[in-house]
Amino acid sequence: MHRLLLGLILSLSASGGGATTAPAQTCTSPYGIQSICKLVTGHKSPASGVPFDFCVKSLESSPSDDPHDLAAAATKLAVSKAAGAESEMEELLELEADSRSKFRLDACLDAYADAAEHLRDALDNVSIGVYKKAAQLLGIAAGGAAKCRSAFGQGSGMGDPPLPKAVADGDYAKLASIAQGIVVKSLRCV
């Protein structure tokens, strides 16, 4: 009787015991800068607002074409660009005499300082593989450029003051979007 019961238990456990089990998750992440950039930018119709060529050019100096390494590289570049914009705004703030322009620069500086902090935190999360949190932080960081443009009144009418050069190029926001795209679209199954 015990043998029969043991045989039945072994047979049920080998067949899954009648319970359904989820199939093992498989994920194939594209490797290579070209493949990653096609995935992230939408290639021919960039929904991300990041041109394919910009993505490739930005990541081509990366020593690895692994998605994790490319996400880290894009985040590091975004940190560098945001910190460069912060420095430029600090210099402009010291030279500015007009109180309205100082207010705008100060608001922009705060937005970029927050963005740089979020990017550094995102880089820490990418480094340890906490991709969901990294994606959230990268999305928040990318929004700093819009806050800065808003402080300068961009798009609100004629006579808007010019944006600082580092802000006008928008590179840090594009790089943050690239990093977020890699994390969300390529590393989500890791």
Coordinates of N, CA and C in Angstrom, one line a residue:
M1 N 0.8 -1.2 0.0 CA 0.0 0.0 0.0 C 0.9 1.3 0.0
H2 N 1.9 1.2 0.8 CA 2.8 2.4 0.9 C 3.5 2.5 -0.5
R3 N 3.9 1.4 -1.1 CA 4.5 1.5 -2.4 C 3.6 2.1 -3.4
L4 N 2.3 1.7 -3.4 CA 1.4 2.2 -4.3 C 1.2 3.7 -4.1
L5 N 1.1 4.1 -2.8 CA 0.9 5.5 -2.5 C 2.2 6.3 -2.9
L6 N 3.3 5.8 -2.6 CA 4.6 6.5 -3.0 C 4.7 6.6 -4.5
G7 N 4.3 5.5 -5.2 CA 4.3 5.6 -6.7 C 3.4 6.6 -7.2
L8 N 2.2 6.7 -6.6 CA 1.2 7.7 -7.1 C 1.7 9.1 -6.8
I9 N 2.3 9.3 -5.7 CA 2.9 10.7 -5.3 C 4.0 11.0 -6.3
L10 N 4.9 10.1 -6.5 CA 6.0 10.3 -7.5 C 5.5 10.6 -8.9
S11 N 4.5 9.9 -9.3 CA 3.9 10.1 -10.6 C 3.3 11.4 -10.7
L12 N 2.5 11.8 -9.7 CA 1.9 13.2 -9.7 C 2.9 14.3 -9.7
S13 N 4.0 14.1 -8.9 CA 5.0 15.2 -8.8 C 5.7 15.3 -10.1
A14 N 6.0 14.2 -10.8 CA 6.7 14.2 -12.0 C 5.8 14.9 -13.1
S15 N 4.5 14.7 -13.0 CA 3.6 15.3 -14.1 C 3.1 16.7 -13.7
G16 N 3.6 17.2 -12.5 CA 3.1 18.5 -12.1 C 2.0 18.4 -11.1
G17 N 1.6 17.2 -10.8 CA 0.5 17.0 -9.8 C -0.8 17.6 -10.1
G18 N -1.0 17.8 -11.4 CA -2.3 18.3 -11.8 C -2.3 19.9 -11.7
A19 N -1.4 20.4 -11.0 CA -1.4 21.9 -10.9 C -0.6 22.4 -12.1
T20 N -1.1 23.6 -12.5 CA -0.4 24.2 -13.7 C 0.8 25.0 -13.1
T21 N 1.8 24.9 -13.8 CA 3.0 25.7 -13.5 C 3.3 26.7 -14.6
A22 N 3.8 27.8 -14.2 CA 4.1 28.8 -15.2 C 5.3 28.4 -16.0
P23 N 5.3 28.6 -17.3 CA 6.5 28.2 -18.0 C 7.6 29.1 -17.6
A24 N 8.8 28.6 -17.7 CA 10.0 29.3 -17.4 C 10.1 30.6 -18.3
Q25 N 10.4 31.7 -17.7 CA 10.4 32.9 -18.4 C 11.7 33.0 -19.2
T26 N 11.6 33.2 -20.5 CA 12.7 33.3 -21.3 C 12.7 34.7 -21.9
C27 N 13.9 35.2 -22.1 CA 14.0 36.6 -22.6 C 15.3 36.7 -23.5
T28 N 15.1 37.2 -24.6 CA 16.3 37.4 -25.4 C 16.5 38.9 -25.6
S29 N 17.5 39.4 -25.0 CA 17.9 40.8 -25.1 C 18.8 41.0 -26.4
P30 N 18.5 42.0 -27.2 CA 19.3 42.2 -28.3 C 20.7 42.7 -27.8
Y31 N 21.7 42.3 -28.5 CA 23.1 42.7 -28.2 C 23.5 43.5 -29.4
G32 N 24.4 44.5 -29.0 CA 24.9 45.3 -30.1 C 24.3 46.7 -30.0
I33 N 25.1 47.7 -30.2 CA 24.6 49.1 -30.2 C 23.5 49.3 -31.2
Q34 N 23.7 48.9 -32.4 CA 22.7 49.1 -33.5 C 21.4 48.5 -33.1
S35 N 21.4 47.3 -32.6 CA 20.2 46.6 -32.3 C 19.5 47.3 -31.1
I36 N 20.3 47.6 -30.1 CA 19.7 48.3 -28.9 C 19.1 49.6 -29.3
C37 N 19.8 50.4 -30.1 CA 19.3 51.7 -30.5 C 18.1 51.6 -31.4
K38 N 18.0 50.6 -32.2 CA 16.8 50.4 -33.0 C 15.6 50.1 -32.1
L39 N 15.8 49.3 -31.1 CA 14.8 49.0 -30.1 C 14.4 50.2 -29.3
V40 N 15.3 50.9 -28.9 CA 15.0 52.1 -28.0 C 14.4 53.3 -28.7
T41 N 14.9 53.6 -29.9 CA 14.5 54.8 -30.5 C 13.3 54.6 -31.4
G42 N 13.0 53.4 -31.8 CA 11.9 53.1 -32.8 C 12.5 53.3 -34.2
H43 N 13.8 53.5 -34.3 CA 14.5 53.6 -35.6 C 14.0 54.6 -36.6
K44 N 13.0 54.2 -37.4 CA 12.6 55.1 -38.5 C 11.6 56.1 -38.0
S45 N 10.8 55.8 -36.9 CA 9.9 56.8 -36.4 C 10.1 56.9 -34.9
P46 N 11.1 57.7 -34.5 CA 11.5 57.7 -33.1 C 10.4 58.3 -32.2
A47 N 9.6 57.4 -31.6 CA 8.6 57.8 -30.6 C 9.2 58.4 -29.4
S48 N 10.4 58.0 -29.1 CA 11.1 58.4 -27.9 C 11.6 59.8 -28.0
G49 N 11.6 60.4 -29.2 CA 12.2 61.7 -29.4 C 13.7 61.7 -29.5
V50 N 14.3 60.5 -29.5 CA 15.7 60.4 -29.6 C 16.1 59.8 -30.9
P51 N 16.8 60.6 -31.7 CA 17.2 60.1 -33.0 C 18.1 58.8 -32.9
F52 N 17.9 57.9 -33.8 CA 18.7 56.7 -33.9 C 20.2 57.0 -34.0
D53 N 20.6 57.9 -34.8 CA 22.0 58.3 -35.0 C 22.6 58.8 -33.7
F54 N 21.8 59.6 -33.0 CA 22.3 60.2 -31.7 C 22.6 59.0 -30.7
C55 N 21.7 58.1 -30.7 CA 21.8 56.9 -29.8 C 23.1 56.1 -30.1
V56 N 23.3 55.8 -31.4 CA 24.5 55.1 -31.8 C 25.8 55.8 -31.5
K57 N 25.8 57.1 -31.9 CA 27.0 57.9 -31.7 C 27.3 58.0 -30.2
S58 N 26.3 58.1 -29.4 CA 26.5 58.3 -27.9 C 27.0 57.0 -27.3
L59 N 26.6 55.9 -27.8 CA 27.0 54.6 -27.2 C 28.2 53.9 -27.8
E60 N 28.7 54.4 -29.0 CA 29.7 53.7 -29.7 C 31.0 53.7 -29.0
S61 N 31.3 54.5 -28.0 CA 32.5 54.4 -27.2 C 32.4 53.4 -26.1
S62 N 31.3 52.8 -25.9 CA 31.1 51.8 -24.8 C 32.0 50.6 -25.1
P63 N 32.7 50.1 -24.1 CA 33.6 49.0 -24.3 C 32.8 47.6 -24.5
S64 N 31.5 47.7 -24.2 CA 30.7 46.4 -24.3 C 29.4 46.7 -25.0
D65 N 28.9 45.7 -25.7 CA 27.6 45.8 -26.3 C 26.5 45.1 -25.5
D66 N 26.8 44.7 -24.3 CA 25.8 44.1 -23.4 C 24.8 45.1 -23.0
P67 N 23.5 44.8 -23.0 CA 22.5 45.8 -22.6 C 22.7 46.4 -21.3
H68 N 23.1 45.6 -20.3 CA 23.3 46.2 -18.9 C 24.4 47.2 -19.0
D69 N 25.5 46.9 -19.7 CA 26.6 47.8 -19.8 C 26.3 49.1 -20.6
L70 N 25.4 48.9 -21.6 CA 25.0 50.1 -22.4 C 24.1 51.0 -21.6
A71 N 23.2 50.4 -20.8 CA 22.3 51.2 -19.9 C 23.2 52.0 -18.9
A72 N 24.2 51.4 -18.4 CA 25.1 52.1 -17.4 C 25.9 53.2 -18.2
A73 N 26.4 52.9 -19.4 CA 27.1 53.9 -20.1 C 26.2 55.1 -20.5
A74 N 25.0 54.9 -20.9 CA 24.1 56.0 -21.2 C 23.8 56.8 -20.0
T75 N 23.6 56.1 -18.9 CA 23.3 56.8 -17.6 C 24.5 57.7 -17.2
K76 N 25.7 57.1 -17.3 CA 26.9 57.9 -16.9 C 27.1 59.1 -17.8
L77 N 26.8 58.9 -19.1 CA 26.9 60.1 -20.0 C 25.8 61.1 -19.7
A78 N 24.6 60.7 -19.3 CA 23.6 61.6 -18.9 C 24.0 62.4 -17.6
V79 N 24.6 61.7 -16.7 CA 25.1 62.4 -15.4 C 26.1 63.4 -15.8
S80 N 27.0 63.1 -16.7 CA 28.0 64.0 -17.1 C 27.4 65.3 -17.8
K81 N 26.5 65.0 -18.7 CA 25.8 66.2 -19.4 C 25.0 67.0 -18.4
A82 N 24.3 66.4 -17.5 CA 23.5 67.2 -16.5 C 24.5 68.0 -15.6
A83 N 25.6 67.4 -15.2 CA 26.5 68.1 -14.4 C 27.2 69.3 -15.1
G84 N 27.4 69.0 -16.4 CA 28.0 70.1 -17.3 C 27.0 71.3 -17.4
A85 N 25.7 70.9 -17.5 CA 24.7 72.0 -17.6 C 24.6 72.7 -16.3
E86 N 24.7 72.0 -15.2 CA 24.7 72.7 -13.9 C 25.8 73.7 -13.8
S87 N 27.0 73.3 -14.2 CA 28.2 74.2 -14.1 C 28.0 75.4 -15.0
E88 N 27.5 75.2 -16.2 CA 27.2 76.3 -17.0 C 26.2 77.3 -16.4
M89 N 25.2 76.8 -15.8 CA 24.2 77.6 -15.2 C 24.7 78.4 -14.0
E90 N 25.5 77.7 -13.2 CA 26.2 78.4 -12.1 C 27.0 79.5 -12.5
E91 N 27.8 79.4 -13.6 CA 28.6 80.4 -14.1 C 27.7 81.6 -14.6
L92 N 26.7 81.2 -15.4 CA 25.8 82.3 -15.9 C 25.1 83.0 -14.8
L93 N 24.7 82.3 -13.7 CA 24.0 82.9 -12.6 C 24.9 83.9 -11.9
E94 N 26.2 83.6 -11.8 CA 27.2 84.6 -11.2 C 27.3 85.8 -12.0
L95 N 27.2 85.7 -13.3 CA 27.4 86.9 -14.2 C 26.1 87.7 -14.5
E96 N 25.0 87.1 -14.2 CA 23.7 87.7 -14.5 C 23.4 88.8 -13.6
A97 N 22.9 89.9 -14.1 CA 22.5 91.1 -13.3 C 21.0 91.2 -13.2
D98 N 20.3 90.8 -14.2 CA 18.8 90.9 -14.3 C 18.2 89.9 -13.3
S99 N 17.3 90.4 -12.5 CA 16.7 89.5 -11.4 C 15.8 88.5 -12.0
R100 N 15.0 88.8 -13.1 CA 14.2 87.8 -13.7 C 15.0 86.7 -14.3
S101 N 16.1 87.1 -15.0 CA 17.0 86.0 -15.6 C 17.6 85.2 -14.5
K102 N 18.0 85.8 -13.4 CA 18.6 85.1 -12.3 C 17.6 84.1 -11.7
F103 N 16.3 84.5 -11.6 CA 15.3 83.6 -11.1 C 15.1 82.4 -12.0
R104 N 15.1 82.7 -13.4 CA 15.0 81.6 -14.3 C 16.2 80.6 -14.3
L105 N 17.4 81.2 -14.2 CA 18.6 80.4 -14.1 C 18.6 79.5 -12.8
D106 N 18.1 80.1 -11.7 CA 18.1 79.4 -10.5 C 17.1 78.3 -10.5
A107 N 15.9 78.5 -11.1 CA 14.9 77.4 -11.2 C 15.5 76.3 -12.1
C108 N 16.1 76.7 -13.2 CA 16.7 75.7 -14.1 C 17.8 74.9 -13.4
L109 N 18.7 75.6 -12.7 CA 19.7 75.0 -11.9 C 19.2 74.0 -10.9
D110 N 18.1 74.3 -10.2 CA 17.5 73.4 -9.3 C 17.0 72.1 -10.1
A111 N 16.4 72.3 -11.2 CA 15.8 71.2 -12.0 C 17.0 70.3 -12.4
Y112 N 18.1 70.9 -12.9 CA 19.2 70.0 -13.3 C 19.9 69.4 -12.1
A113 N 20.0 70.1 -11.0 CA 20.6 69.4 -9.8 C 19.8 68.2 -9.4
D114 N 18.5 68.4 -9.4 CA 17.6 67.2 -9.1 C 17.8 66.1 -10.1
A115 N 17.8 66.5 -11.3 CA 18.0 65.5 -12.4 C 19.3 64.7 -12.2
A116 N 20.4 65.4 -11.9 CA 21.7 64.8 -11.8 C 21.7 63.8 -10.6
E117 N 21.0 64.2 -9.5 CA 20.9 63.4 -8.3 C 20.1 62.1 -8.7
H118 N 19.0 62.3 -9.4 CA 18.2 61.1 -9.8 C 19.0 60.2 -10.8
L119 N 19.8 60.8 -11.6 CA 20.6 60.0 -12.5 C 21.7 59.2 -11.8
R120 N 22.3 59.8 -10.8 CA 23.3 59.1 -10.0 C 22.6 57.9 -9.3
D121 N 21.4 58.2 -8.7 CA 20.7 57.1 -8.0 C 20.3 56.0 -9.0
A122 N 19.9 56.4 -10.2 CA 19.6 55.4 -11.3 C 20.8 54.6 -11.7
L123 N 21.9 55.2 -11.8 CA 23.2 54.5 -12.1 C 23.5 53.5 -11.0
D124 N 23.3 53.8 -9.8 CA 23.5 52.8 -8.7 C 22.5 51.7 -8.8
N125 N 21.3 51.9 -9.2 CA 20.3 50.9 -9.4 C 20.6 50.0 -10.6
V126 N 21.0 50.6 -11.7 CA 21.4 49.9 -12.9 C 22.6 48.9 -12.5
S127 N 23.6 49.5 -11.8 CA 24.8 48.7 -11.4 C 24.5 47.5 -10.7
I128 N 23.4 47.5 -9.8 CA 23.1 46.3 -9.0 C 21.9 45.5 -9.6
G129 N 21.4 46.0 -10.7 CA 20.4 45.2 -11.4 C 19.0 45.5 -10.9
V130 N 18.7 46.6 -10.2 CA 17.4 46.9 -9.8 C 16.8 47.8 -10.9
Y131 N 16.3 47.2 -11.9 CA 16.0 47.9 -13.1 C 14.7 48.6 -13.0
K132 N 13.7 48.1 -12.3 CA 12.4 48.8 -12.2 C 12.6 50.2 -11.5
K133 N 13.4 50.3 -10.4 CA 13.7 51.5 -9.7 C 14.5 52.4 -10.6
A134 N 15.5 51.8 -11.3 CA 16.3 52.6 -12.3 C 15.5 53.3 -13.3
A135 N 14.5 52.5 -13.9 CA 13.7 53.1 -14.9 C 12.8 54.2 -14.4
Q136 N 12.3 54.1 -13.2 CA 11.5 55.2 -12.6 C 12.4 56.5 -12.4
L137 N 13.6 56.3 -11.9 CA 14.5 57.4 -11.7 C 14.9 58.1 -13.0
L138 N 15.2 57.3 -14.0 CA 15.6 57.8 -15.3 C 14.5 58.6 -15.9
G139 N 13.2 58.2 -15.7 CA 12.1 58.9 -16.2 C 11.9 60.2 -15.5
I140 N 12.1 60.2 -14.2 CA 12.0 61.5 -13.5 C 13.1 62.4 -13.9
A141 N 14.3 61.9 -14.0 CA 15.5 62.7 -14.4 C 15.3 63.4 -15.7
A142 N 14.7 62.6 -16.7 CA 14.5 63.2 -18.0 C 13.6 64.4 -18.0
G143 N 12.7 64.4 -17.1 CA 11.8 65.5 -17.0 C 12.4 66.9 -16.6
G144 N 13.6 66.9 -16.1 CA 14.3 68.1 -15.6 C 14.4 69.1 -16.8
A145 N 14.7 68.6 -18.0 CA 14.9 69.5 -19.1 C 13.6 70.3 -19.4
A146 N 12.4 69.6 -19.3 CA 11.2 70.3 -19.5 C 10.9 71.3 -18.4
K147 N 11.3 71.0 -17.2 CA 11.1 72.0 -16.1 C 12.0 73.2 -16.4
C148 N 13.2 73.0 -16.9 CA 14.1 74.1 -17.2 C 13.5 75.0 -18.3
R149 N 13.1 74.3 -19.4 CA 12.5 75.0 -20.5 C 11.3 75.9 -20.1
S150 N 10.5 75.3 -19.2 CA 9.3 76.0 -18.7 C 9.7 77.2 -17.9
A151 N 10.8 77.1 -17.1 CA 11.3 78.3 -16.3 C 11.7 79.4 -17.3
F152 N 12.2 79.0 -18.4 CA 12.7 80.0 -19.4 C 11.6 80.5 -20.3
G153 N 10.4 79.9 -20.1 CA 9.2 80.3 -20.9 C 9.3 79.9 -22.4
Q154 N 10.1 78.8 -22.6 CA 10.2 78.3 -24.0 C 8.9 77.9 -24.6
G155 N 8.5 78.4 -25.7 CA 7.3 78.0 -26.4 C 6.1 78.9 -26.0
S156 N 6.3 79.8 -25.0 CA 5.2 80.6 -24.6 C 5.0 81.9 -25.4
G157 N 6.0 82.2 -26.2 CA 5.8 83.4 -27.0 C 7.1 84.0 -27.4
M158 N 7.0 85.1 -28.2 CA 8.2 85.8 -28.7 C 8.9 86.5 -27.6
G159 N 10.2 86.6 -27.8 CA 10.9 87.4 -26.8 C 11.4 86.5 -25.6
D160 N 11.2 85.2 -25.7 CA 11.7 84.3 -24.6 C 13.2 84.4 -24.5
P161 N 13.7 84.5 -23.3 CA 15.2 84.5 -23.2 C 15.8 83.2 -23.8
P162 N 17.0 83.3 -24.3 CA 17.6 82.1 -24.8 C 18.0 81.1 -23.7
L163 N 17.9 79.9 -24.0 CA 18.3 78.8 -23.0 C 19.8 78.7 -23.0
P164 N 20.4 78.4 -21.8 CA 21.8 78.1 -21.8 C 22.1 77.0 -22.8
K165 N 23.3 77.1 -23.4 CA 23.7 76.1 -24.5 C 23.5 74.7 -24.0
A166 N 24.0 74.3 -22.9 CA 23.9 72.9 -22.4 C 22.5 72.5 -22.2
V167 N 21.6 73.4 -22.0 CA 20.2 73.1 -21.8 C 19.5 72.9 -23.2
A168 N 19.9 73.9 -24.1 CA 19.3 73.9 -25.4 C 19.5 72.6 -26.2
D169 N 20.7 72.0 -26.0 CA 21.0 70.8 -26.8 C 20.2 69.6 -26.4
G170 N 19.7 69.6 -25.1 CA 18.9 68.5 -24.6 C 19.5 67.1 -24.5
D171 N 20.9 67.1 -24.6 CA 21.5 65.8 -24.7 C 21.3 65.0 -23.4
Y172 N 21.3 65.6 -22.2 CA 21.2 64.8 -21.0 C 19.8 64.1 -21.0
A173 N 18.8 64.8 -21.4 CA 17.4 64.2 -21.4 C 17.4 63.0 -22.5
K174 N 18.0 63.2 -23.6 CA 18.0 62.1 -24.6 C 18.8 60.9 -24.1
L175 N 19.9 61.2 -23.4 CA 20.7 60.0 -22.9 C 19.9 59.3 -21.8
A176 N 19.2 60.1 -20.9 CA 18.4 59.5 -19.9 C 17.3 58.6 -20.5
S177 N 16.7 59.1 -21.6 CA 15.7 58.4 -22.3 C 16.2 57.1 -22.9
I178 N 17.5 57.2 -23.5 CA 18.1 56.0 -24.0 C 18.3 55.0 -22.9
A179 N 18.9 55.4 -21.8 CA 19.1 54.5 -20.7 C 17.8 53.9 -20.2
Q180 N 16.8 54.7 -20.1 CA 15.5 54.2 -19.6 C 14.9 53.2 -20.6
G181 N 15.1 53.5 -21.9 CA 14.6 52.6 -23.0 C 15.3 51.2 -22.9
I182 N 16.6 51.3 -22.7 CA 17.4 50.0 -22.6 C 16.9 49.2 -21.4
V183 N 16.7 49.9 -20.2 CA 16.3 49.2 -19.0 C 14.9 48.6 -19.2
V184 N 14.0 49.4 -19.8 CA 12.6 48.9 -19.9 C 12.4 47.9 -21.0
K185 N 13.0 48.2 -22.2 CA 12.7 47.3 -23.3 C 13.7 46.2 -23.5
S186 N 14.9 46.2 -22.9 CA 15.9 45.2 -23.1 C 16.2 44.4 -21.9
L187 N 16.2 45.0 -20.7 CA 16.6 44.3 -19.5 C 15.4 43.9 -18.6
R188 N 14.2 44.1 -19.1 CA 13.0 43.8 -18.3 C 12.9 42.3 -17.9
C189 N 13.5 41.5 -18.7 CA 13.4 40.0 -18.4 C 14.6 39.5 -17.6
V190 N 15.5 40.3 -17.4 CA 16.8 39.8 -16.7 C 16.5 39.6 -15.2

